[in-house]
Coordinates of C-alpha atoms in Angstrom, one line a residue:
M17 CA 20.2 32.1 -3.6
D18 CA 16.9 33.4 -1.2
A19 CA 15.7 31.8 1.4
T20 CA 12.4 33.2 0.6
D21 CA 12.7 31.7 -2.8
L22 CA 14.1 28.6 -1.7
D23 CA 11.1 28.2 1.0
Y24 CA 8.2 28.7 -2.0
R25 CA 9.6 25.8 -3.8
A26 CA 10.2 23.6 -1.1
R27 CA 6.6 23.9 0.2
T28 CA 4.7 24.1 -2.7
R29 CA 6.9 21.7 -4.8
S30 CA 6.8 24.1 -8.0
G31 CA 9.5 25.4 -10.4
C32 CA 12.0 22.9 -8.7
I33 CA 12.9 18.4 -8.8
P34 CA 10.3 17.6 -6.1
P35 CA 12.0 14.4 -3.6
E36 CA 9.7 11.8 -5.5
L37 CA 11.7 12.7 -8.2
V38 CA 14.8 13.0 -7.2
S39 CA 14.6 9.3 -6.2
R40 CA 13.6 8.1 -9.3
L41 CA 16.6 9.4 -10.5
L42 CA 19.0 7.9 -8.4
E43 CA 16.8 5.3 -9.3
R44 CA 17.1 4.9 -13.1
G45 CA 20.7 5.5 -12.3
H46 CA 21.2 9.0 -12.9
L47 CA 23.5 9.9 -9.8
D48 CA 25.3 12.7 -12.2
V49 CA 21.8 15.0 -12.8
V50 CA 21.5 14.5 -9.5
E51 CA 25.1 15.6 -8.7
L52 CA 24.9 18.7 -10.8
Q53 CA 21.3 19.9 -9.8
A54 CA 22.9 19.6 -6.5
G55 CA 25.1 22.7 -7.3
R56 CA 22.3 24.5 -9.5
G57 CA 19.8 25.2 -6.6
E58 CA 17.9 22.5 -6.6
W59 CA 17.4 21.7 -2.4
F60 CA 16.1 18.3 -2.8
C61 CA 19.1 17.1 -5.2
A62 CA 21.6 18.8 -2.6
L63 CA 19.9 16.9 0.7
V64 CA 20.3 13.9 -1.1
W65 CA 24.0 14.5 -2.6
A66 CA 25.0 15.4 0.4
R67 CA 24.1 12.4 2.4
R68 CA 25.5 10.0 0.3
L69 CA 29.0 12.0 0.1
G70 CA 29.1 12.2 3.9
E71 CA 28.0 8.1 3.7
R72 CA 31.3 7.8 2.0
G73 CA 33.4 10.1 3.9
R74 CA 33.8 12.6 2.4
Q75 CA 32.5 14.7 4.9
A76 CA 33.9 18.2 3.8
D77 CA 32.3 17.8 0.7
A78 CA 29.2 17.4 2.0
L79 CA 29.1 20.6 4.3
E80 CA 30.2 22.6 0.2
V81 CA 26.8 21.4 -1.0
L82 CA 25.0 22.9 1.3
A83 CA 26.8 26.0 2.3
P84 CA 24.9 27.8 -0.3
Y85 CA 22.3 27.0 0.9
T86 CA 22.6 27.2 4.9
T87 CA 24.0 30.8 4.0
T88 CA 21.1 32.6 2.8
G89 CA 19.7 31.9 6.4
W90 CA 16.8 29.3 5.6
W91 CA 15.8 27.3 8.5
T92 CA 15.3 23.8 6.3
A93 CA 18.9 24.2 5.0
V94 CA 20.1 25.4 9.0
V95 CA 18.5 21.8 10.4
A96 CA 19.9 19.5 7.7
T97 CA 23.0 20.4 8.0
A98 CA 23.0 20.3 11.6
E99 CA 21.5 16.3 11.7
L100 CA 24.3 15.2 9.4
L101 CA 27.0 17.4 11.5
E102 CA 24.9 14.8 14.7
G103 CA 24.8 11.7 12.4
W104 CA 28.9 11.9 12.4
G105 CA 29.2 12.5 15.6
R106 CA 30.0 16.4 15.5
S107 CA 27.7 17.6 17.9
E108 CA 29.1 20.7 19.0
E109 CA 28.9 22.1 15.8
A110 CA 25.6 20.6 15.2
I111 CA 24.9 22.7 18.5
E112 CA 26.2 26.0 17.1
T113 CA 24.8 26.0 14.0
V114 CA 21.8 26.2 15.7
R115 CA 22.5 28.2 18.1
A116 CA 23.2 30.3 16.2
R117 CA 19.7 31.1 14.2
M118 CA 18.2 30.8 18.0
A119 CA 20.2 33.9 18.2
V120 CA 18.4 35.7 15.8
G121 CA 15.2 35.0 16.8
H122 CA 14.2 32.2 14.8
P123 CA 10.8 30.9 15.4
M124 CA 12.1 27.1 16.1
A125 CA 15.6 27.1 16.8
M126 CA 15.1 26.8 20.4
E127 CA 13.2 23.7 20.3
A128 CA 15.6 22.0 18.0
Y129 CA 18.5 24.0 20.4
T130 CA 17.7 22.4 23.7
R131 CA 16.7 18.8 22.2
L132 CA 20.1 18.7 20.7
L133 CA 21.5 19.9 24.1
A134 CA 19.7 17.3 25.8
R135 CA 21.0 14.7 23.4
H136 CA 24.1 15.4 23.7
G137 CA 24.9 15.5 28.0
R138 CA 23.8 19.1 28.4
A139 CA 20.3 18.2 28.9
A140 CA 20.2 20.7 32.7
E141 CA 21.5 23.7 30.5
A142 CA 18.5 23.0 28.0
F143 CA 16.2 23.1 30.9
T144 CA 17.4 26.2 32.3
I145 CA 16.6 27.8 28.8
L146 CA 13.3 26.6 28.4
L147 CA 12.0 27.1 32.1
P148 CA 10.5 31.2 31.1
H149 CA 8.9 29.1 28.0
A150 CA 6.9 27.3 29.8
D151 CA 3.4 29.2 28.5
D152 CA 4.3 27.7 25.0
W153 CA 2.7 24.8 24.7
A154 CA 5.7 23.9 21.7
L155 CA 8.1 24.8 24.1
A156 CA 6.3 23.2 27.5
T157 CA 6.0 19.6 25.8
V158 CA 9.9 19.8 24.7
L159 CA 10.2 21.1 28.6
V160 CA 9.2 17.9 29.5
D161 CA 11.3 15.7 27.1
V162 CA 14.1 17.4 28.7
A163 CA 13.3 17.4 32.1
A164 CA 13.3 13.3 32.0
V165 CA 16.7 13.5 30.5
A166 CA 18.1 16.2 33.5
G167 CA 16.2 14.6 36.2
R168 CA 14.1 17.0 36.8
D169 CA 10.3 16.0 36.1
E170 CA 9.1 17.6 39.9
E171 CA 10.5 21.0 39.2
A172 CA 8.7 20.5 35.7
A173 CA 5.0 18.6 37.2
A174 CA 5.1 21.9 39.6
L175 CA 5.0 23.9 36.5
L176 CA 2.2 22.6 34.8
A177 CA 0.3 22.0 37.7
A178 CA 0.3 26.0 38.7
R179 CA -1.1 26.2 34.4
I180 CA -4.1 23.9 35.1
R181 CA -7.1 26.4 36.0
A182 CA -9.9 25.8 36.8
D183 CA -11.6 29.0 35.6
H184 CA -10.2 28.9 32.0
C185 CA -12.7 29.7 29.5
C186 CA -11.2 29.8 26.1
D187 CA -12.9 27.5 23.5
G188 CA -10.3 25.2 22.7
P189 CA -6.5 25.0 22.9
W190 CA -3.6 26.7 21.8
C191 CA -6.1 29.9 22.5
C192 CA -3.8 31.7 25.3
G193 CA 0.0 29.6 25.5
L194 CA -0.6 27.1 27.7
D195 CA -3.9 25.5 27.8
P196 CA -5.0 22.8 30.4
D197 CA -5.8 20.0 28.7
T198 CA -1.7 20.6 27.3
A199 CA -0.5 20.9 30.4
I200 CA -2.9 18.2 32.0
G201 CA -2.0 15.8 29.0
L202 CA 2.0 17.0 29.9
L203 CA 1.6 16.1 33.6
A204 CA 0.6 12.9 33.2
T205 CA 3.1 12.2 30.8
I206 CA 5.5 12.9 33.7
R207 CA 3.8 10.7 36.1
E208 CA 3.6 7.9 33.9
R209 CA 7.0 8.0 33.4
Q210 CA 7.2 7.7 37.3
G211 CA 5.1 4.8 37.5
H212 CA 2.2 6.9 38.8
I213 CA -0.1 5.0 36.9
D214 CA -3.2 5.7 38.4
E215 CA -2.9 9.3 39.0
A216 CA -1.8 9.4 35.3
I217 CA -5.2 8.1 34.9
A218 CA -7.6 10.3 37.1
L219 CA -5.5 13.5 35.4
L220 CA -6.3 12.2 32.1
R221 CA -9.9 11.7 32.7
R222 CA -10.1 15.4 33.3
R223 CA -10.1 17.2 30.0
Q224 CA -11.8 18.4 28.1
I225 CA -10.6 17.0 24.5
T226 CA -9.1 13.8 24.5
S227 CA -8.6 13.2 21.2
V228 CA -5.5 15.0 19.0
N229 CA -3.9 14.8 16.0
C230 CA -6.2 11.0 15.9
R231 CA -4.6 9.8 18.8
D232 CA -6.1 9.9 22.7
Q233 CA -3.4 9.3 25.1
L234 CA -5.3 7.4 28.0
A235 CA -6.7 5.1 25.4
D236 CA -3.0 4.9 24.7
L237 CA -1.9 4.5 28.3
L238 CA -4.2 2.1 29.2
A239 CA -3.2 -0.1 26.0
R240 CA 0.2 0.7 27.0
H241 CA -0.2 -1.1 30.5
G242 CA -2.4 -3.7 29.6
R243 CA -5.5 -2.1 31.9
I244 CA -7.8 -3.8 29.1
E245 CA -10.3 -4.1 31.2
E246 CA -10.6 -0.5 31.8
L247 CA -9.9 0.6 28.1
R248 CA -12.7 -0.9 26.7
A249 CA -15.2 0.1 28.9
Y250 CA -13.6 4.2 28.5
A251 CA -14.2 3.1 24.3
A252 CA -17.9 2.4 24.9
T253 CA -18.2 5.5 26.3
E254 CA -19.7 7.7 23.1
G255 CA -17.3 10.1 21.6
H256 CA -14.1 8.2 21.9
E257 CA -13.8 6.7 18.8
E258 CA -9.8 7.1 18.8
A259 CA -9.5 4.7 21.4
V260 CA -12.1 1.8 19.8
Q261 CA -9.4 2.3 17.8
R262 CA -6.5 1.3 19.9
L263 CA -8.8 -0.9 21.5
A264 CA -8.7 -3.5 18.6
E265 CA -5.6 -2.6 17.6
L266 CA -3.9 -4.1 21.2
L267 CA -6.0 -7.0 20.7
E268 CA -5.6 -8.1 17.2
E269 CA -1.8 -7.4 18.5
R270 CA -2.2 -10.0 20.9
G271 CA -3.9 -12.7 18.2
D272 CA -7.3 -11.7 18.9
V273 CA -8.6 -10.6 16.0
E274 CA -12.7 -11.7 16.4
G275 CA -12.1 -9.7 19.3
A276 CA -10.7 -6.8 17.5
I277 CA -13.4 -6.7 14.9
A278 CA -16.1 -6.8 17.6
A279 CA -14.6 -3.5 19.5
Y280 CA -16.0 -1.5 15.8
G281 CA -19.7 -3.4 16.4
Q282 CA -20.2 -3.8 13.1
T283 CA -24.5 -3.7 13.6
D284 CA -24.4 -1.5 16.9
G285 CA -20.7 0.1 17.2
P286 CA -18.7 3.0 16.0
A287 CA -18.8 1.2 12.4
A288 CA -22.1 1.3 12.0
W289 CA -22.5 5.6 12.0
D290 CA -18.6 6.4 11.9
P291 CA -17.2 6.3 8.0
N292 CA -14.1 6.8 9.6
S293 CA -14.6 3.5 12.2
A294 CA -16.3 1.9 8.9
Y295 CA -12.5 2.0 6.9
K296 CA -10.6 0.7 10.0
L297 CA -12.6 -2.2 10.0
A298 CA -12.8 -2.5 6.2
Q299 CA -8.5 -2.6 6.9
L300 CA -8.5 -4.7 9.6
L301 CA -10.8 -7.5 7.4
A302 CA -8.9 -7.2 4.3
R303 CA -5.6 -7.8 6.7
H304 CA -7.0 -11.1 8.1
G305 CA -8.6 -12.3 4.3
R306 CA -12.0 -11.4 4.8
G307 CA -12.2 -9.2 2.2
D308 CA -16.0 -10.0 1.3
E309 CA -16.7 -8.5 5.0
A310 CA -14.7 -5.8 4.3
I311 CA -16.4 -4.5 1.0
A312 CA -19.6 -5.3 2.6
V313 CA -18.8 -2.8 5.3
M314 CA -17.7 0.3 3.0
R315 CA -20.6 -0.9 1.0
A316 CA -22.9 -0.1 4.3
Q317 CA -21.0 3.1 4.7
A318 CA -21.5 4.1 0.9
D319 CA -25.2 3.6 1.0
A320 CA -25.6 5.6 4.3
H321 CA -23.1 8.3 3.3
H322 CA -24.5 8.9 -0.6
G323 CA -22.0 10.3 -2.9
D324 CA -19.3 10.5 -0.7
D325 CA -15.8 10.5 -2.6
W326 CA -13.6 9.4 0.0
I327 CA -15.7 6.2 1.2
L328 CA -16.9 5.6 -2.4
H329 CA -13.2 5.6 -3.9
T330 CA -12.2 3.1 -0.8
L331 CA -14.9 1.1 -1.8
S332 CA -13.9 0.9 -5.0
E333 CA -10.2 0.2 -3.8
L334 CA -11.0 -2.9 -1.9
C335 CA -13.0 -4.4 -4.9
L336 CA -10.3 -4.0 -6.9
D337 CA -8.3 -5.3 -4.7
Q338 CA -9.8 -8.5 -4.5
G339 CA -10.5 -9.2 -7.3
R340 CA -14.7 -7.7 -7.9
P341 CA -14.2 -4.8 -9.9
S342 CA -17.4 -5.6 -11.6
D343 CA -19.5 -5.7 -8.3
G344 CA -17.2 -1.4 -7.6
L345 CA -19.1 -0.8 -10.8
A346 CA -22.2 -2.2 -10.0
H347 CA -22.2 0.1 -6.7
L348 CA -21.4 3.3 -9.0
D349 CA -23.3 2.5 -12.2
A350 CA -26.4 2.4 -9.4
L351 CA -25.4 5.8 -7.9
A352 CA -25.4 7.3 -11.6
A353 CA -28.5 6.1 -12.4
T354 CA -29.6 8.3 -9.3
R355 CA -28.3 11.2 -10.8
G356 CA -29.9 10.7 -14.4
G357 CA -25.9 9.5 -15.3
E358 CA -24.4 12.1 -15.2
V359 CA -21.1 11.9 -12.6
E360 CA -18.6 14.6 -12.2
W361 CA -14.9 13.5 -12.6
E362 CA -14.3 13.1 -8.8
L363 CA -16.9 10.7 -8.5
F364 CA -15.9 9.3 -12.0
W365 CA -12.5 8.7 -12.3
M366 CA -12.7 6.1 -9.8
R367 CA -14.3 4.0 -11.8
L368 CA -11.6 3.8 -14.5
P369 CA -9.1 1.5 -13.2
L370 CA -12.3 -1.0 -12.4
I371 CA -13.1 -0.6 -16.3
A372 CA -9.9 -1.5 -16.7
A373 CA -10.2 -4.7 -15.0
C374 CA -12.9 -5.3 -16.7
S375 CA -13.1 -4.6 -20.2
G376 CA -9.1 -3.4 -20.5
V377 CA -7.5 -0.2 -20.5
D378 CA -8.6 1.7 -23.9
E379 CA -12.3 1.2 -22.6
A380 CA -10.6 2.7 -19.7
V381 CA -9.5 5.3 -21.5
E382 CA -12.4 5.9 -24.2
R383 CA -14.7 6.2 -21.5
A384 CA -12.6 9.1 -19.6
R385 CA -12.4 10.7 -22.6
D386 CA -16.2 10.6 -23.6
H387 CA -16.5 12.1 -20.3
P388 CA -17.2 16.1 -20.3
E389 CA -14.4 16.3 -18.5
G390 CA -12.1 14.3 -20.2
T391 CA -10.3 16.9 -22.0
T392 CA -8.7 18.8 -18.8
W393 CA -5.9 19.0 -17.1
Y394 CA -6.9 16.7 -13.5
A395 CA -8.7 14.3 -16.1
A396 CA -5.2 13.6 -17.5
E397 CA -3.8 13.3 -14.8
H398 CA -5.9 9.5 -14.2
I399 CA -5.7 8.5 -18.0
A400 CA -2.2 8.8 -18.1
R401 CA -1.5 6.6 -14.8
L402 CA -3.6 3.9 -16.6
L403 CA -1.6 4.1 -20.1
A404 CA 1.3 3.8 -17.8
D405 CA 0.6 1.3 -15.9
A406 CA 0.4 -1.0 -19.0
G407 CA 3.6 0.2 -19.8
R408 CA 2.7 3.0 -22.8
T409 CA 4.5 5.4 -21.3
E410 CA 5.1 7.2 -24.2
E411 CA 1.2 7.4 -25.0
A412 CA 0.9 8.7 -21.0
I413 CA 3.5 11.3 -21.9
A414 CA 1.5 12.4 -25.2
V415 CA -1.4 12.8 -22.8
L416 CA 0.0 14.4 -20.2
Q417 CA 1.9 17.4 -22.8
Q418 CA -1.1 19.1 -23.6
H419 CA -0.8 20.2 -20.0
D420 CA 2.6 20.1 -19.0
R421 CA 1.8 23.0 -16.4
R422 CA -0.6 21.7 -14.6
N423 CA 0.5 18.0 -14.6
S424 CA 4.7 18.9 -14.0
H425 CA 5.9 16.3 -12.2
D426 CA 3.4 13.0 -13.5
L427 CA 5.0 14.1 -16.7
A428 CA 8.8 14.3 -15.7
G429 CA 8.5 11.1 -13.5
Y430 CA 7.2 9.5 -16.8
L431 CA 10.2 10.9 -18.8
I432 CA 13.0 10.2 -16.2
D433 CA 11.9 6.4 -16.9
L434 CA 12.6 7.1 -20.6
G435 CA 15.3 8.5 -20.4
R436 CA 14.6 11.8 -21.7
I437 CA 16.2 13.8 -18.6
D438 CA 17.2 16.9 -20.4
E439 CA 12.9 17.3 -21.3
A440 CA 12.2 16.5 -17.8
L441 CA 14.3 18.5 -16.5
A442 CA 12.1 21.7 -18.5
V443 CA 9.2 20.6 -17.4
L444 CA 10.0 20.7 -13.3
Q445 CA 11.7 24.1 -13.9
Q446 CA 9.7 25.9 -15.7
P447 CA 9.8 29.7 -13.5
R448 CA 6.3 29.9 -11.4
P449 CA 4.6 32.7 -10.2
H450 CA 4.5 33.1 -5.9
T451 CA 1.1 34.6 -6.8
P452 CA -2.2 32.8 -9.3
A453 CA -2.7 34.8 -11.6
I454 CA -5.6 36.8 -12.3
P455 CA -7.6 34.3 -15.0
T456 CA -9.0 36.2 -18.0
T457 CA -11.2 34.0 -19.6
N458 CA -13.9 31.9 -18.4
S459 CA -11.6 28.5 -17.3
S460 CA -14.6 26.4 -15.6
L461 CA -13.7 23.3 -17.4
E462 CA -10.1 23.6 -16.8
D463 CA -10.5 23.7 -12.6
P464 CA -11.4 20.8 -10.9
P465 CA -14.3 21.1 -9.2
F466 CA -13.3 19.4 -5.6

């Protein structure tokens, strides 16, 4: 085995059995196939099989399954082995497994190693190892977490405070190590943990970038401590859509559904102009049996953002879920009319489940095949799904077999459903080039327009 090849196949899910199809094999009773493929270089099979062996008390056998993968030095396999060892109570072996990769300079090993140490009574040692790396934003986060276990909060806080410089001039986070906004956020985490809530709030109000990974740390802090009026005022500030979402979540958790709906402001708040807020509002309305209102919210967004595919897709799914497929079709037809009746596939395919609900699967399949892009590999995926959902798996397979390399996962999944395991494996394990081939013919209709 080769670490580079393993990593490529695991990342791209190509030339291998992906995890969702390993689960499908198990669900269909093909444990023997998973066991066999685990020893033939199929990482996702090996991982599942090792876990199964561990659950049965066969720890040595589980480690033997993973050994060929771990021996390559592939980080994913190293971490998986360490997690199994830790789960079995063999923490020292887990620590040593990760430490060996840190010794050869693996970039992710230090974080995993120090977190392992902290979880198993060696937090002071982990803290000492992390101290020289406080300028690395990822390791600074680990340092703050470890400080709580090691009882070194004040030392970590002092390090962070020294890195909050008023003269910092980068345009965004992660530009030069630990930027001030990240340092402020981490320092606020420590102060909140110490019970200094007002100080934590004051710190977070100094940040220039308030939202990271679609969450607002200040909004989450205010919600955790029940400071709802402060959260409401903060959410009313322009540009704080994540705070609006957190306010609505908190109100819904407390049973105040009307208040949660009002937080989004259907006519004059974020839901009126921000598609993401509108989507959250529509989900909220649908959860509480107000599907018609949810549809109205997304229809308004579809009108405001003409032809935006994800908004139209959300609207179509809502109409289908609420038993109003004809309304979804009517909106898509009206959009098509404004474009002279011609609709590219990325906007066309979302109508297929609506057509099937209104007029049957055969009508939807026929309409799909009549589309100018109806013979492409990406159209085949949607046609096959229509047929498979109607219990016509053999027909779905026939559609996908015309493009087996481009739709290998879907095709293999349906083959597994019918017990045609050897065919499924042959489709999945076709060797793939690590770099795309240079096309020698015009393939415009074979490439999706999105």
